[in-house]
Amino acid sequence: MTVLSSPGLLFGPGGEAILAGMRAGLEFLDSRDTGRLLERVGQTIQEIPPVAPVEKAALQDSYGGKQTEPCDDLLTGRGLFYITEQRRLCLDCTSGHYQMLWGYNHPRLCAAIEEAARAGIVWDNHAKIPQTPVKRLAQRLVEAANPPGEPDPLDTVLLGCCTGSVACEAALKMQLVCFERDRGDKATPAVVVLDGNYHGTDMVPQYLRGMWRRFVTHLEVVTVQPNDADELRAAFQRVGRRAAAFWAEPVMMNREAIPVEASYLQLARRLCDEAGAAMCLDEIQTGFWQPEVFAYRSMGFVPDMVVAGKGMTAGFHPLAAVIYRSRYDVLGQYDAITTNGSASLPSYMGLCVMDMLASQAGRVAAVGDRFMQRLSALAEQFGGVLVDARGRRHLAGLKFRRVEDAIDFHRRAVAAGLWVRVHAYHEGHSTVLTKLGLPADEQVVDFIVERFESLLRP
Ligand SMILES: Cc1ncc(COP(=O)(O)O)c(C=O)c1O
């Protein structure tokens, strides 16, 4: 079969050279084991021919569209490693933007995509005729969401949401429709949220974190500090039967990796039951990053709704989901879906992801535990600079005492080839964040911690 054009031609002028660089980069990554790659992290890889990157003035400013210095974006990646356009080898410590569960282009997932196409799995189709992978993924999500023998299971799934933002907004719509169904349309619903929450980029979920105040009315947002039980009790007491929902992330990856305690969420569960409010867990960050699939499964309660995305397809877009008790199943076909598709191939990726997670559950947990233990030891060793190590397993943060130190550490870590993120741009935030992909082994964990240690040394 003839291909329309080579990727090099599609890349535009200079594209063939970029393609050659990309291929050489992939060859470099594929022909070395983890140990040999770690030795070269931070170096310029001379084995790859230099490329003149495509410039990005056509992109929006927040994506670097107005950048004046030469581009140094991603040339290619494999597993936990990627090579930049200026040929630097980096170790991705945050799984892309927190979604590349199995790293870049995992060979097993790449093979699965080809196998799926050969087997007749389509990329997408109308939501009313979901193909087998969609229906099976819905079943697997229901299984993962419920403890064995759960008397009131989360038994319904809204799949086919393009991104987590769409899924979060869908969950909120369900809560508000049910509120009105159960309490009439006179009372103003109240939604209790954690300070520093992030439930996506749609307008009303952004209102939950303080944006668009002028434009949203008749919805009260009650913001409480995570893990403050008294404040939570007082909030529910104040709004009483107007409480429509409580939202939380098990680890606040958008607020300094604060782990939300099991006892606090159990209390929220009881308060939601008393008030008749929906308990909604946003597991877009945490989901699929532990053997139990969802973080809440080891925390001693069951929410009414859980939102999943990001890692669910290991970055193979698009797919997010809401898993919920059927009494919340109140939206119509066009109320909360994207392009009306059902995303068969991404759903198949979701099945593969869950299969890989199940087969490596013990290893994943052990590596995550080792990472947290070693970061905690580091926080003790450098107690003058660090407050603590926080988060859970792969989703971890190092909280600095001074914001300038966090920013400086972040800059030096990136310069040394460790792609980490920093929360330092809101008042009081001073945390460097990691979210290791699941292929990380003990060697990778030890490498990161040792590099951190050398960066922390005066
Ligand atoms: C906790 C949480 N909820 C919702 C979202 C929105 O997901 P998406 O970016 O896929 O729309 C994100 C994205 O980072 C998130 O971290």
Coordinates of C-alpha atoms and ligand atoms in Angstrom, one line a residue:
M1 CA 0.0 0.0 0.0
T2 CA 1.4 3.4 -0.9
V3 CA 1.6 5.9 2.0
L4 CA 0.5 9.5 1.2
S5 CA 3.8 11.2 2.1
S6 CA 6.7 10.4 4.4
P7 CA 6.5 11.9 7.9
G8 CA 9.6 14.0 6.9
L9 CA 7.6 15.6 4.1
L10 CA 4.6 16.2 6.3
F11 CA 6.9 18.0 8.8
G12 CA 7.6 20.7 6.2
P13 CA 10.9 22.3 5.2
G14 CA 13.8 20.6 7.1
G15 CA 11.4 17.7 8.0
E16 CA 13.6 14.9 6.6
A17 CA 16.4 16.0 8.9
I18 CA 14.1 16.1 11.8
L19 CA 12.9 12.6 11.0
A20 CA 16.5 11.4 10.7
G21 CA 17.2 12.9 14.2
M22 CA 14.0 11.4 15.6
R23 CA 14.9 7.9 14.3
A24 CA 18.5 8.2 15.6
G25 CA 17.1 9.3 18.9
L26 CA 14.8 6.3 19.1
E27 CA 17.6 4.0 18.1
F28 CA 19.7 5.5 20.9
L29 CA 16.9 4.9 23.4
D30 CA 16.0 1.4 22.2
S31 CA 19.6 0.1 22.1
R32 CA 20.5 0.8 25.7
D33 CA 19.2 -0.6 28.9
T34 CA 18.0 1.6 31.8
G35 CA 21.4 1.6 33.5
R36 CA 23.2 2.8 30.5
L37 CA 20.6 5.5 29.8
L38 CA 20.7 6.8 33.4
E39 CA 24.5 7.3 33.0
R40 CA 23.9 9.8 30.2
V41 CA 20.9 11.7 31.7
G42 CA 21.5 15.5 31.3
Q43 CA 24.1 15.0 28.5
T44 CA 23.9 16.1 24.9
I45 CA 23.8 13.0 22.8
Q46 CA 26.3 13.4 20.1
E47 CA 25.3 10.1 18.4
I48 CA 22.1 11.9 17.2
P49 CA 22.5 14.3 14.2
P50 CA 21.6 18.0 15.0
V51 CA 18.1 19.1 13.9
A52 CA 16.7 22.5 13.2
P53 CA 13.4 22.3 15.1
V54 CA 10.1 23.5 13.5
E55 CA 9.4 26.8 15.1
K56 CA 6.2 27.3 17.2
A57 CA 5.0 30.9 16.6
A58 CA 1.7 29.4 15.4
L59 CA 1.1 28.0 18.9
Q60 CA -0.6 30.0 21.7
D61 CA 1.5 32.0 24.0
S62 CA 1.0 29.8 27.0
Y63 CA 2.5 26.9 24.9
G64 CA 5.6 28.9 24.1
G65 CA 4.2 30.6 20.9
K66 CA 6.1 33.8 21.7
Q67 CA 9.3 32.1 22.8
T68 CA 12.3 33.9 21.3
E69 CA 15.1 31.4 22.3
P70 CA 15.6 28.3 20.0
C71 CA 13.1 25.5 20.5
D72 CA 14.2 22.6 22.7
D73 CA 11.0 20.7 22.8
L74 CA 10.5 16.9 22.7
L75 CA 12.3 15.2 19.8
T76 CA 11.4 11.6 20.8
G77 CA 10.8 9.4 23.8
R78 CA 10.7 5.8 24.9
G79 CA 9.8 4.6 28.3
L80 CA 10.7 7.1 31.0
F81 CA 13.3 8.8 28.9
Y82 CA 13.0 11.5 26.2
I83 CA 15.4 13.4 24.0
T84 CA 15.0 17.1 23.3
E85 CA 15.3 18.8 20.0
Q86 CA 18.7 20.1 21.2
R87 CA 19.6 16.4 21.8
R88 CA 19.6 16.4 25.6
L89 CA 18.7 13.1 27.3
C90 CA 16.1 13.6 30.0
L91 CA 14.5 11.4 32.6
D92 CA 10.8 12.2 32.8
C93 CA 9.9 12.2 36.5
T94 CA 6.3 13.4 35.9
S95 CA 5.0 11.1 33.2
G96 CA 4.4 13.7 30.6
H97 CA 1.8 16.0 32.1
Y98 CA 0.9 13.3 34.6
Q99 CA -0.8 11.0 32.1
M100 CA 1.9 8.7 30.5
L101 CA 1.3 5.9 33.0
W102 CA 3.6 3.5 31.2
G103 CA 6.0 6.1 29.8
Y104 CA 6.5 7.0 26.2
N105 CA 5.4 4.5 23.5
H106 CA 5.6 1.4 25.6
P107 CA 6.5 -1.4 23.2
R108 CA 3.7 -3.7 24.5
L109 CA 1.1 -0.9 24.1
C110 CA 2.5 0.0 20.6
A111 CA 2.2 -3.7 19.6
A112 CA -1.3 -3.8 21.1
I113 CA -2.4 -0.9 18.9
E114 CA -1.2 -2.7 15.8
E115 CA -2.8 -6.0 16.9
A116 CA -6.1 -4.2 17.6
A117 CA -6.2 -2.7 14.1
R118 CA -5.5 -6.1 12.6
A119 CA -8.2 -7.6 14.8
G120 CA -10.9 -5.1 13.6
I121 CA -11.0 -2.7 16.5
V122 CA -12.0 0.7 15.1
W123 CA -10.6 4.0 16.4
D124 CA -14.0 5.4 17.0
N125 CA -17.7 5.1 16.1
H126 CA -21.1 6.3 17.1
A127 CA -21.8 6.1 20.8
K128 CA -25.0 4.3 20.3
I129 CA -23.3 1.2 18.8
P130 CA -20.3 0.8 21.2
Q131 CA -17.8 -1.8 20.2
T132 CA -16.7 -4.7 22.5
P133 CA -13.7 -2.8 24.1
V134 CA -16.0 0.0 25.2
K135 CA -18.5 -2.3 26.9
R136 CA -15.8 -4.4 28.4
L137 CA -13.9 -1.4 29.8
A138 CA -17.1 -0.2 31.4
Q139 CA -17.4 -3.6 33.1
R140 CA -13.8 -3.5 34.2
L141 CA -14.2 0.0 35.7
V142 CA -17.2 -1.1 37.6
E143 CA -15.3 -4.1 39.0
A144 CA -12.4 -1.9 40.0
A145 CA -14.6 0.7 41.6
N146 CA -16.4 -1.6 44.1
P147 CA -15.1 -3.7 47.0
P148 CA -16.2 -7.4 46.8
G149 CA -19.8 -7.7 47.9
E150 CA -20.6 -4.0 47.9
P151 CA -24.3 -3.8 48.6
D152 CA -24.8 -0.5 46.8
P153 CA -22.3 -0.7 44.0
L154 CA -21.1 2.0 41.5
D155 CA -22.6 0.2 38.6
T156 CA -22.9 2.7 35.7
V157 CA -20.2 4.3 33.6
L158 CA -20.3 7.4 31.4
L159 CA -17.5 6.6 28.9
G160 CA -16.5 8.4 25.8
C161 CA -15.7 11.7 27.5
C162 CA -12.8 13.2 25.6
T163 CA -10.9 14.6 28.6
G164 CA -11.0 14.7 32.3
S165 CA -12.5 18.2 32.2
V166 CA -15.5 16.9 30.3
A167 CA -15.9 14.0 32.7
C168 CA -15.7 16.4 35.7
E169 CA -18.2 18.7 34.3
A170 CA -20.5 15.7 33.6
A171 CA -20.2 14.5 37.2
L172 CA -21.1 18.0 38.4
K173 CA -24.1 18.2 36.1
M174 CA -25.4 14.9 37.4
Q175 CA -25.0 16.2 41.0
L176 CA -26.9 19.3 40.2
V177 CA -29.7 17.6 38.3
C178 CA -30.2 15.1 41.1
F179 CA -30.2 17.9 43.7
E180 CA -33.0 19.7 41.8
R181 CA -34.8 16.4 41.3
D182 CA -34.7 15.6 45.1
R183 CA -34.9 19.1 46.6
G184 CA -36.8 21.1 44.1
D185 CA -35.6 24.2 42.3
K186 CA -35.9 26.8 45.1
A187 CA -32.8 25.9 47.2
T188 CA -29.3 27.0 46.1
P189 CA -27.1 23.9 45.9
A190 CA -23.8 24.0 47.8
V191 CA -20.8 22.1 46.7
V192 CA -18.0 21.5 49.3
V193 CA -14.5 21.5 47.8
L194 CA -11.0 21.4 49.0
D195 CA -8.9 24.6 48.8
G196 CA -6.5 24.2 45.9
N197 CA -8.7 21.8 44.0
Y198 CA -8.4 21.3 40.3
H199 CA -11.2 19.6 38.5
G200 CA -10.4 20.6 34.9
T201 CA -10.8 23.5 32.6
D202 CA -14.5 23.7 32.1
M203 CA -16.2 26.8 33.3
V204 CA -18.2 25.6 36.2
P205 CA -15.6 23.3 37.6
Q206 CA -13.2 26.3 37.4
Y207 CA -15.8 28.2 39.4
L208 CA -15.2 25.5 42.1
R209 CA -11.7 26.9 42.4
G210 CA -12.7 30.6 42.4
M211 CA -12.7 31.5 38.8
W212 CA -15.6 33.1 36.8
R213 CA -17.3 34.3 40.0
R214 CA -19.2 37.0 38.1
F215 CA -20.7 34.6 35.6
V216 CA -22.0 31.7 37.7
T217 CA -24.9 32.3 40.1
H218 CA -27.2 30.1 42.2
L219 CA -24.4 27.7 43.0
E220 CA -22.6 28.1 46.4
V221 CA -19.0 26.9 46.6
V222 CA -17.9 26.1 50.2
T223 CA -14.1 25.8 50.3
V224 CA -12.4 24.0 53.1
Q225 CA -8.8 23.1 54.0
P226 CA -7.9 19.5 53.3
N227 CA -7.6 17.3 56.4
D228 CA -9.3 19.8 58.7
A229 CA -12.1 17.6 60.1
D230 CA -13.6 20.4 62.3
E231 CA -13.9 22.8 59.4
L232 CA -15.5 20.1 57.2
R233 CA -18.1 19.3 60.0
A234 CA -18.8 23.0 60.3
A235 CA -19.2 23.5 56.6
F236 CA -21.7 20.6 56.3
Q237 CA -23.6 21.8 59.4
R238 CA -23.9 25.3 57.9
V239 CA -25.3 24.3 54.5
G240 CA -27.3 21.4 55.8
R241 CA -29.7 19.9 53.2
R242 CA -28.4 22.3 50.6
A243 CA -25.2 20.2 50.3
A244 CA -25.3 18.8 46.8
A245 CA -21.9 17.3 46.6
F246 CA -18.4 17.0 48.1
W247 CA -15.4 16.8 45.8
A248 CA -11.9 15.6 46.6
E249 CA -8.7 14.2 45.0
P250 CA -7.0 11.6 47.1
V251 CA -3.7 13.2 46.4
M252 CA -3.8 16.9 45.5
M253 CA -1.4 16.9 42.6
N254 CA -2.5 20.4 41.8
R255 CA -1.7 21.6 45.3
E256 CA 1.7 20.5 46.4
A257 CA 0.9 16.7 46.5
I258 CA -1.0 17.0 49.7
P259 CA -2.3 13.5 50.6
V260 CA -5.9 13.6 51.8
E261 CA -6.2 11.4 54.8
A262 CA -8.4 8.3 54.8
S263 CA -10.1 9.3 58.1
Y264 CA -10.9 12.7 56.6
L265 CA -12.5 11.2 53.5
Q266 CA -14.4 8.6 55.7
L267 CA -15.8 11.6 57.7
A268 CA -16.8 13.3 54.4
R269 CA -18.6 10.0 53.4
R270 CA -20.6 10.1 56.7
L271 CA -21.4 13.8 56.3
C272 CA -22.5 13.3 52.7
D273 CA -24.8 10.4 53.8
E274 CA -26.4 12.6 56.5
A275 CA -26.9 15.5 54.2
G276 CA -28.0 13.5 51.2
A277 CA -25.0 14.9 49.2
A278 CA -23.1 13.1 46.5
M279 CA -19.5 12.2 47.4
C280 CA -17.4 12.6 44.3
L281 CA -13.7 11.5 44.1
D282 CA -11.6 13.0 41.3
E283 CA -9.1 10.2 40.5
I284 CA -8.0 11.7 37.2
Q285 CA -4.5 12.0 38.8
T286 CA -4.5 9.1 41.2
G287 CA -6.4 6.4 39.1
F288 CA -4.4 3.5 37.7
W289 CA -1.3 4.4 39.6
Q290 CA -1.7 1.7 42.2
P291 CA -2.6 -2.1 42.2
E292 CA -6.1 -1.3 43.4
V293 CA -6.6 1.0 40.3
F294 CA -8.4 3.6 42.4
A295 CA -6.6 5.1 45.4
Y296 CA -9.8 5.2 47.5
R297 CA -10.1 1.4 47.3
S298 CA -7.6 1.1 50.1
M299 CA -9.0 4.0 52.2
G300 CA -12.0 2.4 53.8
F301 CA -15.0 4.0 52.1
V302 CA -16.9 4.0 48.8
P303 CA -17.8 7.3 47.1
D304 CA -20.9 7.8 45.0
M305 CA -19.0 8.8 41.9
V306 CA -15.4 8.6 40.7
V307 CA -13.9 10.4 37.8
A308 CA -11.1 8.8 35.8
G309 CA -9.0 9.9 32.9
K310 CA -5.3 10.6 32.2
G311 CA -3.6 7.3 33.1
M312 CA -6.6 5.3 32.0
T313 CA -5.3 5.1 28.5
A314 CA -1.7 5.8 29.3
G315 CA -1.8 9.0 27.4
F316 CA -3.4 7.4 24.3
H317 CA -6.1 10.0 23.9
P318 CA -8.9 10.6 24.2
L319 CA -10.8 9.0 27.1
A320 CA -12.1 9.9 30.5
A321 CA -15.0 8.4 32.5
V322 CA -17.4 8.9 35.4
I323 CA -18.3 5.7 37.3
Y324 CA -21.3 6.1 39.6
R325 CA -24.4 4.7 41.3
S326 CA -27.2 4.4 38.8
R327 CA -29.5 6.8 40.7
Y328 CA -27.2 9.5 39.3
D329 CA -27.7 8.3 35.8
V330 CA -29.7 11.4 34.7
L331 CA -28.0 12.8 31.7
G332 CA -29.2 12.4 28.2
Q333 CA -27.1 11.4 25.2
Y334 CA -26.1 14.9 24.2
D335 CA -25.6 16.2 27.7
A336 CA -22.1 15.3 28.4
I337 CA -20.2 13.5 25.6
T338 CA -17.6 14.5 23.1
T339 CA -18.0 14.2 19.4
N340 CA -20.7 11.6 20.2
G341 CA -18.1 8.9 19.7
S342 CA -17.3 6.0 22.0
A343 CA -13.6 5.7 21.5
S344 CA -13.2 2.0 20.9
L345 CA -9.4 1.9 20.4
P346 CA -8.7 4.1 23.4
S347 CA -11.0 1.8 25.4
Y348 CA -8.9 -1.1 24.2
M349 CA -5.9 0.8 25.5
G350 CA -7.7 1.1 28.8
L351 CA -8.1 -2.7 28.9
C352 CA -4.4 -3.2 28.1
V353 CA -3.4 -0.7 30.8
M354 CA -5.5 -2.5 33.4
D355 CA -4.1 -5.9 32.4
M356 CA -0.5 -4.6 32.6
L357 CA -1.2 -3.1 36.0
A358 CA -2.7 -6.3 37.3
S359 CA 0.3 -8.4 36.1
Q360 CA 2.8 -6.0 37.8
A361 CA 0.8 -5.0 40.9
G362 CA 3.4 -6.2 43.5
R363 CA 6.3 -4.6 41.7
V364 CA 4.4 -1.3 41.2
A365 CA 3.6 -1.1 45.0
A366 CA 7.1 -2.0 46.1
V367 CA 8.7 0.6 43.8
G368 CA 6.3 3.3 44.9
D369 CA 6.9 2.5 48.6
R370 CA 10.6 2.6 48.1
F371 CA 10.4 6.0 46.4
M372 CA 8.4 7.5 49.3
Q373 CA 10.6 6.0 51.9
R374 CA 13.7 7.3 50.3
L375 CA 12.2 10.8 49.8
S376 CA 11.1 10.8 53.4
A377 CA 14.7 10.0 54.5
L378 CA 16.0 12.7 52.2
A379 CA 13.5 15.2 53.8
E380 CA 14.9 14.3 57.3
Q381 CA 18.5 14.5 56.1
F382 CA 18.0 18.0 54.7
G383 CA 15.5 19.2 57.4
G384 CA 16.9 22.7 57.3
V385 CA 15.8 23.1 53.7
L386 CA 12.9 20.7 53.3
V387 CA 9.7 20.6 55.4
D388 CA 8.7 17.0 54.3
A389 CA 8.2 14.5 51.6
R390 CA 4.5 14.1 50.8
G391 CA 2.1 12.4 48.5
R392 CA 1.7 8.6 48.0
R393 CA 4.0 6.3 46.3
H394 CA 4.8 7.5 42.7
L395 CA 2.8 10.7 43.3
A396 CA 5.2 12.6 45.5
G397 CA 6.4 16.0 46.4
L398 CA 9.3 17.6 48.3
K399 CA 8.1 20.6 50.2
F400 CA 10.8 23.3 50.6
R401 CA 10.8 25.8 53.5
R402 CA 11.5 28.7 51.1
V403 CA 9.9 29.2 47.8
E404 CA 13.1 30.5 46.3
D405 CA 14.8 27.2 47.2
A406 CA 12.1 25.2 45.5
I407 CA 12.3 27.3 42.3
D408 CA 16.1 27.1 42.3
F409 CA 16.1 23.3 42.9
H410 CA 13.6 22.9 40.1
R411 CA 15.7 24.9 37.7
R412 CA 18.8 22.9 38.5
A413 CA 17.0 19.6 38.4
V414 CA 15.7 20.3 34.9
A415 CA 19.2 21.5 33.8
A416 CA 20.5 18.2 35.1
G417 CA 18.1 16.3 32.9
L418 CA 15.4 15.5 35.5
W419 CA 12.0 16.6 34.3
V420 CA 10.2 17.6 37.5
R421 CA 7.5 20.2 38.2
V422 CA 7.3 22.9 40.8
H423 CA 4.3 24.4 42.6
A424 CA 5.7 27.7 43.7
Y425 CA 3.5 30.3 42.1
H426 CA 0.7 30.5 44.6
E427 CA 1.2 32.0 48.0
G428 CA 2.7 29.5 50.4
H429 CA 3.5 26.9 47.6
S430 CA 7.0 25.6 47.5
T431 CA 6.9 22.0 46.4
V432 CA 8.8 20.1 43.7
L433 CA 6.6 17.3 42.3
T434 CA 7.2 14.0 40.7
K435 CA 4.8 11.4 39.3
L436 CA 6.9 8.4 38.2
G437 CA 5.7 6.3 35.4
L438 CA 5.0 2.7 36.3
P439 CA 8.0 1.3 34.4
A440 CA 10.2 2.9 37.0
D441 CA 12.3 0.3 38.9
E442 CA 14.5 0.5 41.9
Q443 CA 17.4 1.6 39.8
V444 CA 15.4 4.6 38.6
V445 CA 14.2 5.5 42.1
D446 CA 17.7 5.3 43.5
F447 CA 19.1 7.4 40.7
I448 CA 16.5 10.2 41.2
V449 CA 16.9 10.3 44.9
E450 CA 20.7 10.4 44.6
R451 CA 20.5 13.2 42.0
F452 CA 18.1 15.1 44.3
E453 CA 20.6 14.6 47.2
S454 CA 23.4 16.0 45.2
L455 CA 21.3 19.0 44.2
L456 CA 20.4 19.6 47.8
R457 CA 24.0 19.6 49.1
P458 CA 25.2 23.1 49.8
Ligands
LIG1 C1 -7.4 16.2 39.4 C2 -7.7 16.6 38.0 N1 -9.0 16.7 37.6 C3 -9.3 17.0 36.3 C4 -8.3 17.3 35.4 C5 -8.7 17.6 34.0 O1 -8.4 16.6 33.1 P1 -8.0 16.9 31.6 O2 -6.8 17.7 31.5 O3 -7.9 15.6 30.9 O4 -9.2 17.7 31.0 C6 -7.0 17.2 35.7 C7 -5.9 17.5 34.8 O5 -4.8 17.7 35.1 C8 -6.7 16.9 37.1 O6 -5.4 16.8 37.5

